[in-house]
Amino acid sequence: MKVLIIENEIYLAQSIANKLSDSRLECVIAHSLKEVQKDNYDVILASFGTINEGYTELSKAYPQAIIILMIAYINDDTVIKPLRNGVTDYIVKPFIVDELIRKITHYKTYREVNEEIKFYRSYFSFIERELGTPEPFLYNPPFVIKTNTQRAADIYAMRYAREKHIHFQFYSLKEDTWKSIFRVPPKKNEIYYITNLEELKKSDRKDFLEMALKHNVIVSIVSSEKVAFPQVIDISRQSNSVELSGEILSVKEYEKIIITKYESRYPDIELAKKLGMSRKSLWEKRKKYGIIRKNKTNP
């Protein structure tokens, strides 16, 4: 990390730089705002006595940097106003450098986590649009997600978790220890997400679903079979990802998936042409497969 130190007391600036360098931080010293060389700084450590209200200029010039003010005392001018105008934090002189490093590490980690969260939110939004999950959610747990791909079930479950502000404990029924899943109840704001119901024998599946009725769980099954459970959400038609899983799709299955996936992207005339059929045939197939026409969106 590259640290800019703005301090007019030469000895103090050098002392801070030496100690930060011991922690493998690259330091650049400027004794006033005018001496600051434009660069990509990760951290800006600025003395309030040196820059006064120059923190506003710094926050605009380096919006991505962690800006920490070194102050002699706490009041509105040294703390409240700077924090409202882009400063990340402050530290009162004299301070222990270890405390300064702790602050830098904290904000670095905080920003990295935020960036990671943004990335995953963007990713989930992308795949949710691809799946086209139905709205609103029909059930509260316990319920079963019936689908033709595990990916589609996972997307639906994760969207439910995000919108309901809950967390999952993940379990797979591929393991032989499924009977022990319900021994410890989930924590507050936590739900069990249990996959691979199709892996259980019919007798075990019946026993499992009877247990699931008494708990806060979401269960997924990749199957076309009927599921004996009070609350089943069937998203097979919304599972528009063509996941072959090593199998060859029938012409009927292929047409159904392609129409569902691309009908919101292309007008009927163009979609029918791509499928090698007439517009009338497309209407008939949509009716035959029970596909509800969606509004066209951008690809």
mmCIF file of C-alpha atoms in Angstrom:
data_model
loop_
_atom_site.group_PDB
_atom_site.id
_atom_site.type_symbol
_atom_site.label_atom_id
_atom_site.label_comp_id
_atom_site.label_asym_id
_atom_site.label_seq_id
_atom_site.Cartn_x
_atom_site.Cartn_y
_atom_site.Cartn_z
ATOM 1 C CA MET A 1 0.000 0.000 0.000
ATOM 2 C CA LYS A 2 1.170 3.508 -0.822
ATOM 3 C CA VAL A 3 0.803 6.069 1.992
ATOM 4 C CA LEU A 4 0.978 9.862 1.573
ATOM 5 C CA ILE A 5 1.949 11.675 4.787
ATOM 6 C CA ILE A 6 1.206 15.406 4.869
ATOM 7 C CA GLU A 7 2.899 16.910 7.931
ATOM 8 C CA ASN A 8 4.888 20.169 8.298
ATOM 9 C CA GLU A 9 6.815 18.854 11.307
ATOM 10 C CA ILE A 10 9.696 17.168 9.481
ATOM 11 C CA TYR A 11 10.867 14.973 12.372
ATOM 12 C CA LEU A 12 7.326 13.686 13.105
ATOM 13 C CA ALA A 13 6.644 12.963 9.437
ATOM 14 C CA GLN A 14 9.881 11.004 9.067
ATOM 15 C CA SER A 15 9.297 9.106 12.310
ATOM 16 C CA ILE A 16 5.819 8.008 11.171
ATOM 17 C CA ALA A 17 7.156 7.037 7.740
ATOM 18 C CA ASN A 18 9.939 4.913 9.258
ATOM 19 C CA LYS A 19 7.531 3.009 11.499
ATOM 20 C CA LEU A 20 4.995 2.460 8.699
ATOM 21 C CA SER A 21 7.789 1.246 6.429
ATOM 22 C CA ASP A 22 8.576 -1.433 9.013
ATOM 23 C CA SER A 23 5.060 -2.745 8.287
ATOM 24 C CA ARG A 24 5.857 -2.856 4.550
ATOM 25 C CA LEU A 25 3.926 0.300 3.707
ATOM 26 C CA GLU A 26 5.446 2.528 1.045
ATOM 27 C CA CYS A 27 5.490 6.128 2.332
ATOM 28 C CA VAL A 28 5.712 9.481 0.556
ATOM 29 C CA ILE A 29 6.111 12.690 2.602
ATOM 30 C CA ALA A 30 4.806 16.154 1.725
ATOM 31 C CA HIS A 31 5.169 19.116 4.091
ATOM 32 C CA SER A 32 2.171 21.000 2.624
ATOM 33 C CA LEU A 33 -0.670 20.499 0.166
ATOM 34 C CA LYS A 34 1.333 22.331 -2.500
ATOM 35 C CA GLU A 35 4.106 19.724 -2.253
ATOM 36 C CA VAL A 36 1.744 16.798 -2.901
ATOM 37 C CA GLN A 37 2.672 14.967 -6.097
ATOM 38 C CA LYS A 38 -0.287 13.484 -7.943
ATOM 39 C CA ASP A 39 -0.195 9.696 -7.639
ATOM 40 C CA ASN A 40 -2.341 6.704 -6.764
ATOM 41 C CA TYR A 41 -2.303 6.744 -2.959
ATOM 42 C CA ASP A 42 -4.079 4.050 -0.981
ATOM 43 C CA VAL A 43 -3.861 5.981 2.296
ATOM 44 C CA ILE A 44 -3.506 9.697 3.033
ATOM 45 C CA LEU A 45 -2.391 10.601 6.541
ATOM 46 C CA ALA A 46 -2.774 14.367 6.895
ATOM 47 C CA SER A 47 -2.113 16.698 9.828
ATOM 48 C CA PHE A 48 -5.072 19.011 10.366
ATOM 49 C CA GLY A 49 -2.705 21.743 11.503
ATOM 50 C CA THR A 50 -0.900 21.484 8.148
ATOM 51 C CA ILE A 51 -3.847 21.322 5.725
ATOM 52 C CA ASN A 52 -6.671 22.981 7.750
ATOM 53 C CA GLU A 53 -9.767 22.683 5.523
ATOM 54 C CA GLY A 54 -7.726 21.191 2.694
ATOM 55 C CA TYR A 55 -9.282 17.799 3.491
ATOM 56 C CA THR A 56 -12.136 18.712 1.127
ATOM 57 C CA GLU A 57 -9.647 19.123 -1.703
ATOM 58 C CA LEU A 58 -8.010 15.800 -0.815
ATOM 59 C CA SER A 59 -11.295 13.870 -0.664
ATOM 60 C CA LYS A 60 -12.258 15.156 -4.120
ATOM 61 C CA ALA A 61 -8.828 14.455 -5.636
ATOM 62 C CA TYR A 62 -8.500 10.985 -4.046
ATOM 63 C CA PRO A 63 -12.047 9.586 -3.577
ATOM 64 C CA GLN A 64 -10.784 5.984 -3.330
ATOM 65 C CA ALA A 65 -8.110 6.688 -0.716
ATOM 66 C CA ILE A 66 -8.395 6.061 3.024
ATOM 67 C CA ILE A 67 -7.997 9.577 4.464
ATOM 68 C CA ILE A 68 -7.057 9.822 8.141
ATOM 69 C CA LEU A 69 -6.631 13.204 9.853
ATOM 70 C CA MET A 70 -4.049 13.643 12.599
ATOM 71 C CA ILE A 71 -5.594 16.090 15.061
ATOM 72 C CA ALA A 72 -4.512 17.718 18.347
ATOM 73 C CA TYR A 73 -8.019 17.929 19.836
ATOM 74 C CA ILE A 74 -11.604 16.939 19.046
ATOM 75 C CA ASN A 75 -14.285 19.445 18.037
ATOM 76 C CA ASP A 76 -16.672 20.107 15.129
ATOM 77 C CA ASP A 77 -13.959 21.597 12.905
ATOM 78 C CA THR A 78 -11.445 18.777 13.391
ATOM 79 C CA VAL A 79 -13.813 15.784 13.417
ATOM 80 C CA ILE A 80 -17.480 16.346 12.532
ATOM 81 C CA LYS A 81 -17.045 18.534 9.436
ATOM 82 C CA PRO A 82 -14.174 16.479 7.963
ATOM 83 C CA LEU A 83 -16.108 13.211 8.407
ATOM 84 C CA ARG A 84 -19.058 14.784 6.603
ATOM 85 C CA ASN A 85 -16.828 15.851 3.737
ATOM 86 C CA GLY A 86 -15.027 12.697 2.686
ATOM 87 C CA VAL A 87 -12.522 12.037 5.482
ATOM 88 C CA THR A 88 -12.477 8.382 6.527
ATOM 89 C CA ASP A 89 -11.328 8.698 10.154
ATOM 90 C CA TYR A 90 -9.120 10.633 12.568
ATOM 91 C CA ILE A 91 -6.423 9.907 15.144
ATOM 92 C CA VAL A 92 -5.493 12.159 18.060
ATOM 93 C CA LYS A 93 -1.864 13.215 18.568
ATOM 94 C CA PRO A 94 0.211 11.861 20.194
ATOM 95 C CA PHE A 95 -0.715 8.371 19.002
ATOM 96 C CA ILE A 96 0.798 4.906 18.924
ATOM 97 C CA VAL A 97 1.707 3.881 15.374
ATOM 98 C CA ASP A 98 0.270 0.402 15.994
ATOM 99 C CA GLU A 99 -3.129 2.054 16.487
ATOM 100 C CA LEU A 100 -2.703 3.896 13.183
ATOM 101 C CA ILE A 101 -1.798 0.631 11.429
ATOM 102 C CA ARG A 102 -4.860 -1.009 12.980
ATOM 103 C CA LYS A 103 -7.069 1.735 11.524
ATOM 104 C CA ILE A 104 -5.464 1.425 8.088
ATOM 105 C CA THR A 105 -5.848 -2.364 8.113
ATOM 106 C CA HIS A 106 -9.461 -2.085 9.261
ATOM 107 C CA TYR A 107 -10.498 0.295 6.482
ATOM 108 C CA LYS A 108 -8.522 -1.606 3.865
ATOM 109 C CA THR A 109 -10.334 -4.823 4.819
ATOM 110 C CA TYR A 110 -13.681 -3.004 5.008
ATOM 111 C CA ARG A 111 -13.300 -1.622 1.481
ATOM 112 C CA GLU A 112 -12.145 -4.962 0.083
ATOM 113 C CA VAL A 113 -15.190 -6.675 1.599
ATOM 114 C CA ASN A 114 -17.466 -3.975 0.168
ATOM 115 C CA GLU A 115 -15.960 -4.443 -3.284
ATOM 116 C CA GLU A 116 -16.412 -8.198 -2.996
ATOM 117 C CA ILE A 117 -20.035 -7.730 -1.929
ATOM 118 C CA LYS A 118 -20.648 -5.433 -4.923
ATOM 119 C CA PHE A 119 -19.117 -8.042 -7.209
ATOM 120 C CA TYR A 120 -21.333 -10.855 -5.912
ATOM 121 C CA ARG A 121 -24.447 -8.664 -5.942
ATOM 122 C CA SER A 122 -23.727 -7.779 -9.543
ATOM 123 C CA TYR A 123 -23.173 -11.450 -10.354
ATOM 124 C CA PHE A 124 -26.390 -12.564 -8.678
ATOM 125 C CA SER A 125 -28.356 -9.806 -10.426
ATOM 126 C CA PHE A 126 -26.946 -11.021 -13.730
ATOM 127 C CA ILE A 127 -27.820 -14.689 -13.262
ATOM 128 C CA GLU A 128 -31.223 -13.809 -11.750
ATOM 129 C CA ARG A 129 -32.082 -11.942 -14.937
ATOM 130 C CA GLU A 130 -30.969 -14.976 -16.942
ATOM 131 C CA LEU A 131 -33.200 -17.291 -14.909
ATOM 132 C CA GLY A 132 -36.206 -14.965 -14.824
ATOM 133 C CA THR A 133 -37.401 -16.170 -11.401
ATOM 134 C CA PRO A 134 -41.114 -15.590 -10.749
ATOM 135 C CA GLU A 135 -42.235 -12.720 -8.533
ATOM 136 C CA PRO A 136 -43.399 -12.386 -5.847
ATOM 137 C CA PHE A 137 -42.219 -15.351 -3.783
ATOM 138 C CA LEU A 138 -45.172 -17.644 -3.239
ATOM 139 C CA TYR A 139 -44.184 -19.300 0.021
ATOM 140 C CA ASN A 140 -42.315 -18.921 3.276
ATOM 141 C CA PRO A 141 -40.263 -21.882 4.558
ATOM 142 C CA PRO A 142 -40.644 -24.757 4.636
ATOM 143 C CA PHE A 143 -40.982 -25.169 0.887
ATOM 144 C CA VAL A 144 -39.522 -27.245 -1.920
ATOM 145 C CA ILE A 145 -38.010 -25.837 -5.114
ATOM 146 C CA LYS A 146 -38.682 -28.185 -8.000
ATOM 147 C CA THR A 147 -36.580 -27.563 -11.090
ATOM 148 C CA ASN A 148 -34.719 -29.174 -13.969
ATOM 149 C CA THR A 149 -31.272 -27.840 -13.009
ATOM 150 C CA GLN A 150 -29.519 -27.425 -9.676
ATOM 151 C CA ARG A 151 -28.176 -24.053 -10.819
ATOM 152 C CA ALA A 152 -31.701 -22.701 -11.240
ATOM 153 C CA ALA A 153 -32.713 -23.874 -7.764
ATOM 154 C CA ASP A 154 -29.626 -22.278 -6.223
ATOM 155 C CA ILE A 155 -30.302 -18.955 -7.972
ATOM 156 C CA TYR A 156 -33.902 -18.927 -6.765
ATOM 157 C CA ALA A 157 -32.880 -19.799 -3.199
ATOM 158 C CA MET A 158 -30.125 -17.168 -3.080
ATOM 159 C CA ARG A 159 -32.471 -14.502 -4.409
ATOM 160 C CA TYR A 160 -34.948 -15.432 -1.685
ATOM 161 C CA ALA A 161 -32.215 -15.155 0.961
ATOM 162 C CA ARG A 162 -31.057 -11.756 -0.311
ATOM 163 C CA GLU A 163 -34.525 -10.241 -0.506
ATOM 164 C CA LYS A 164 -35.597 -11.623 2.879
ATOM 165 C CA HIS A 165 -32.252 -10.654 4.527
ATOM 166 C CA ILE A 166 -31.561 -14.127 5.848
ATOM 167 C CA HIS A 167 -28.580 -16.488 5.797
ATOM 168 C CA PHE A 168 -28.314 -20.131 4.844
ATOM 169 C CA GLN A 169 -26.765 -23.180 6.385
ATOM 170 C CA PHE A 170 -25.989 -25.422 3.409
ATOM 171 C CA TYR A 171 -26.549 -29.171 3.366
ATOM 172 C CA SER A 172 -26.552 -31.807 0.629
ATOM 173 C CA LEU A 173 -28.593 -34.987 0.702
ATOM 174 C CA LYS A 174 -25.842 -36.741 -1.221
ATOM 175 C CA GLU A 175 -24.344 -37.374 2.206
ATOM 176 C CA ASP A 176 -25.557 -40.236 4.388
ATOM 177 C CA THR A 177 -25.927 -38.087 7.489
ATOM 178 C CA TRP A 178 -29.173 -36.352 6.462
ATOM 179 C CA LYS A 179 -31.042 -37.604 9.556
ATOM 180 C CA SER A 180 -28.749 -35.485 11.747
ATOM 181 C CA ILE A 181 -29.467 -32.234 9.911
ATOM 182 C CA PHE A 182 -32.447 -31.306 12.078
ATOM 183 C CA ARG A 183 -30.876 -32.100 15.447
ATOM 184 C CA VAL A 184 -29.648 -28.530 15.910
ATOM 185 C CA PRO A 185 -32.209 -25.837 15.030
ATOM 186 C CA PRO A 186 -31.016 -22.944 12.844
ATOM 187 C CA LYS A 187 -30.082 -19.654 14.460
ATOM 188 C CA LYS A 188 -32.248 -16.546 14.276
ATOM 189 C CA ASN A 189 -32.371 -15.122 10.741
ATOM 190 C CA GLU A 190 -30.972 -18.399 9.415
ATOM 191 C CA ILE A 191 -32.558 -21.061 7.226
ATOM 192 C CA TYR A 192 -31.362 -24.461 6.116
ATOM 193 C CA TYR A 193 -30.953 -24.771 2.366
ATOM 194 C CA ILE A 194 -30.892 -28.477 1.563
ATOM 195 C CA THR A 195 -30.102 -29.725 -1.932
ATOM 196 C CA ASN A 196 -30.260 -33.008 -3.844
ATOM 197 C CA LEU A 197 -33.559 -34.371 -2.570
ATOM 198 C CA GLU A 198 -33.586 -36.519 -5.726
ATOM 199 C CA GLU A 199 -30.683 -38.521 -4.256
ATOM 200 C CA LEU A 200 -32.851 -40.087 -1.532
ATOM 201 C CA LYS A 201 -34.720 -43.334 -1.960
ATOM 202 C CA LYS A 202 -38.502 -42.885 -2.048
ATOM 203 C CA SER A 203 -38.964 -44.225 1.483
ATOM 204 C CA ASP A 204 -36.197 -41.985 2.849
ATOM 205 C CA ARG A 205 -37.546 -39.026 0.868
ATOM 206 C CA LYS A 206 -40.945 -39.433 2.510
ATOM 207 C CA ASP A 207 -39.387 -39.537 5.995
ATOM 208 C CA PHE A 208 -37.192 -36.550 5.219
ATOM 209 C CA LEU A 209 -40.078 -34.394 3.966
ATOM 210 C CA GLU A 210 -42.120 -35.231 7.057
ATOM 211 C CA MET A 211 -39.222 -33.943 9.175
ATOM 212 C CA ALA A 212 -38.772 -30.895 6.948
ATOM 213 C CA LEU A 213 -42.387 -29.855 7.562
ATOM 214 C CA LYS A 214 -41.463 -29.031 11.154
ATOM 215 C CA HIS A 215 -38.448 -26.840 10.353
ATOM 216 C CA ASN A 216 -37.381 -23.607 8.719
ATOM 217 C CA VAL A 217 -35.955 -25.108 5.535
ATOM 218 C CA ILE A 218 -35.809 -24.710 1.785
ATOM 219 C CA VAL A 219 -35.268 -27.954 -0.115
ATOM 220 C CA SER A 220 -34.366 -28.337 -3.786
ATOM 221 C CA ILE A 221 -35.077 -31.271 -6.067
ATOM 222 C CA VAL A 222 -33.983 -31.731 -9.681
ATOM 223 C CA SER A 223 -36.760 -33.954 -10.957
ATOM 224 C CA SER A 224 -39.929 -34.036 -13.059
ATOM 225 C CA GLU A 225 -41.651 -36.286 -10.507
ATOM 226 C CA LYS A 226 -44.486 -35.066 -8.320
ATOM 227 C CA VAL A 227 -43.338 -34.025 -4.837
ATOM 228 C CA ALA A 228 -45.613 -34.837 -1.887
ATOM 229 C CA PHE A 229 -45.206 -31.602 0.062
ATOM 230 C CA PRO A 230 -47.699 -28.819 0.886
ATOM 231 C CA GLN A 231 -45.586 -26.008 -0.573
ATOM 232 C CA VAL A 232 -43.770 -26.696 -3.846
ATOM 233 C CA ILE A 233 -42.564 -23.969 -6.196
ATOM 234 C CA ASP A 234 -42.003 -25.381 -9.687
ATOM 235 C CA ILE A 235 -39.537 -23.196 -11.603
ATOM 236 C CA SER A 236 -38.782 -25.720 -14.327
ATOM 237 C CA ARG A 237 -40.130 -23.388 -16.992
ATOM 238 C CA GLN A 238 -38.082 -20.481 -15.670
ATOM 239 C CA SER A 239 -34.910 -22.599 -15.675
ATOM 240 C CA ASN A 240 -33.882 -21.303 -19.057
ATOM 241 C CA SER A 241 -30.234 -22.336 -18.878
ATOM 242 C CA VAL A 242 -29.597 -25.223 -21.219
ATOM 243 C CA GLU A 243 -27.639 -27.524 -18.895
ATOM 244 C CA LEU A 244 -27.350 -30.865 -20.609
ATOM 245 C CA SER A 245 -25.679 -32.748 -17.765
ATOM 246 C CA GLY A 246 -24.356 -35.253 -20.292
ATOM 247 C CA GLU A 247 -27.844 -35.936 -21.736
ATOM 248 C CA ILE A 248 -29.343 -35.185 -25.154
ATOM 249 C CA LEU A 249 -32.483 -33.064 -25.034
ATOM 250 C CA SER A 250 -35.553 -34.039 -27.009
ATOM 251 C CA VAL A 251 -36.719 -31.610 -29.708
ATOM 252 C CA LYS A 252 -39.688 -30.720 -27.503
ATOM 253 C CA GLU A 253 -37.494 -29.980 -24.475
ATOM 254 C CA TYR A 254 -35.083 -27.967 -26.603
ATOM 255 C CA GLU A 255 -37.869 -25.838 -28.133
ATOM 256 C CA LYS A 256 -39.403 -25.229 -24.725
ATOM 257 C CA ILE A 257 -36.106 -24.062 -23.192
ATOM 258 C CA ILE A 258 -35.126 -21.861 -26.134
ATOM 259 C CA ILE A 259 -38.528 -20.160 -26.370
ATOM 260 C CA THR A 260 -38.547 -19.499 -22.613
ATOM 261 C CA LYS A 261 -35.001 -18.167 -22.623
ATOM 262 C CA TYR A 262 -35.113 -15.908 -25.653
ATOM 263 C CA GLU A 263 -38.734 -14.762 -25.983
ATOM 264 C CA SER A 264 -38.019 -11.645 -23.908
ATOM 265 C CA ARG A 265 -35.027 -10.762 -26.083
ATOM 266 C CA TYR A 266 -36.448 -11.062 -29.583
ATOM 267 C CA PRO A 267 -39.747 -10.135 -31.237
ATOM 268 C CA ASP A 268 -41.866 -13.138 -32.226
ATOM 269 C CA ILE A 269 -41.095 -12.797 -35.923
ATOM 270 C CA GLU A 270 -37.327 -12.918 -35.338
ATOM 271 C CA LEU A 271 -37.526 -15.717 -32.750
ATOM 272 C CA ALA A 272 -39.701 -17.830 -35.034
ATOM 273 C CA LYS A 273 -37.228 -17.310 -37.887
ATOM 274 C CA LYS A 274 -34.295 -18.389 -35.683
ATOM 275 C CA LEU A 275 -36.223 -21.549 -34.729
ATOM 276 C CA GLY A 276 -37.089 -22.283 -38.364
ATOM 277 C CA MET A 277 -40.843 -22.015 -37.924
ATOM 278 C CA SER A 278 -43.698 -19.622 -38.668
ATOM 279 C CA ARG A 279 -44.955 -17.045 -36.217
ATOM 280 C CA LYS A 280 -48.222 -18.984 -35.971
ATOM 281 C CA SER A 281 -46.295 -22.159 -35.084
ATOM 282 C CA LEU A 282 -44.443 -20.242 -32.373
ATOM 283 C CA TRP A 283 -47.759 -19.088 -30.870
ATOM 284 C CA GLU A 284 -49.083 -22.655 -30.951
ATOM 285 C CA LYS A 285 -45.970 -24.069 -29.275
ATOM 286 C CA ARG A 286 -46.076 -21.383 -26.592
ATOM 287 C CA LYS A 287 -49.678 -22.343 -25.859
ATOM 288 C CA LYS A 288 -48.813 -26.045 -25.951
ATOM 289 C CA TYR A 289 -45.922 -25.655 -23.481
ATOM 290 C CA GLY A 290 -47.820 -23.230 -21.234
ATOM 291 C CA ILE A 291 -45.281 -20.439 -21.726
ATOM 292 C CA ILE A 292 -46.506 -16.959 -20.787
ATOM 293 C CA ARG A 293 -45.250 -14.232 -23.130
ATOM 294 C CA LYS A 294 -42.857 -11.821 -21.389
ATOM 295 C CA ASN A 295 -42.155 -8.200 -22.261
ATOM 296 C CA LYS A 296 -39.075 -7.703 -24.436
ATOM 297 C CA THR A 297 -35.979 -6.458 -22.610
ATOM 298 C CA ASN A 298 -32.510 -5.568 -23.730
ATOM 299 C CA PRO A 299 -30.109 -8.529 -24.066
#
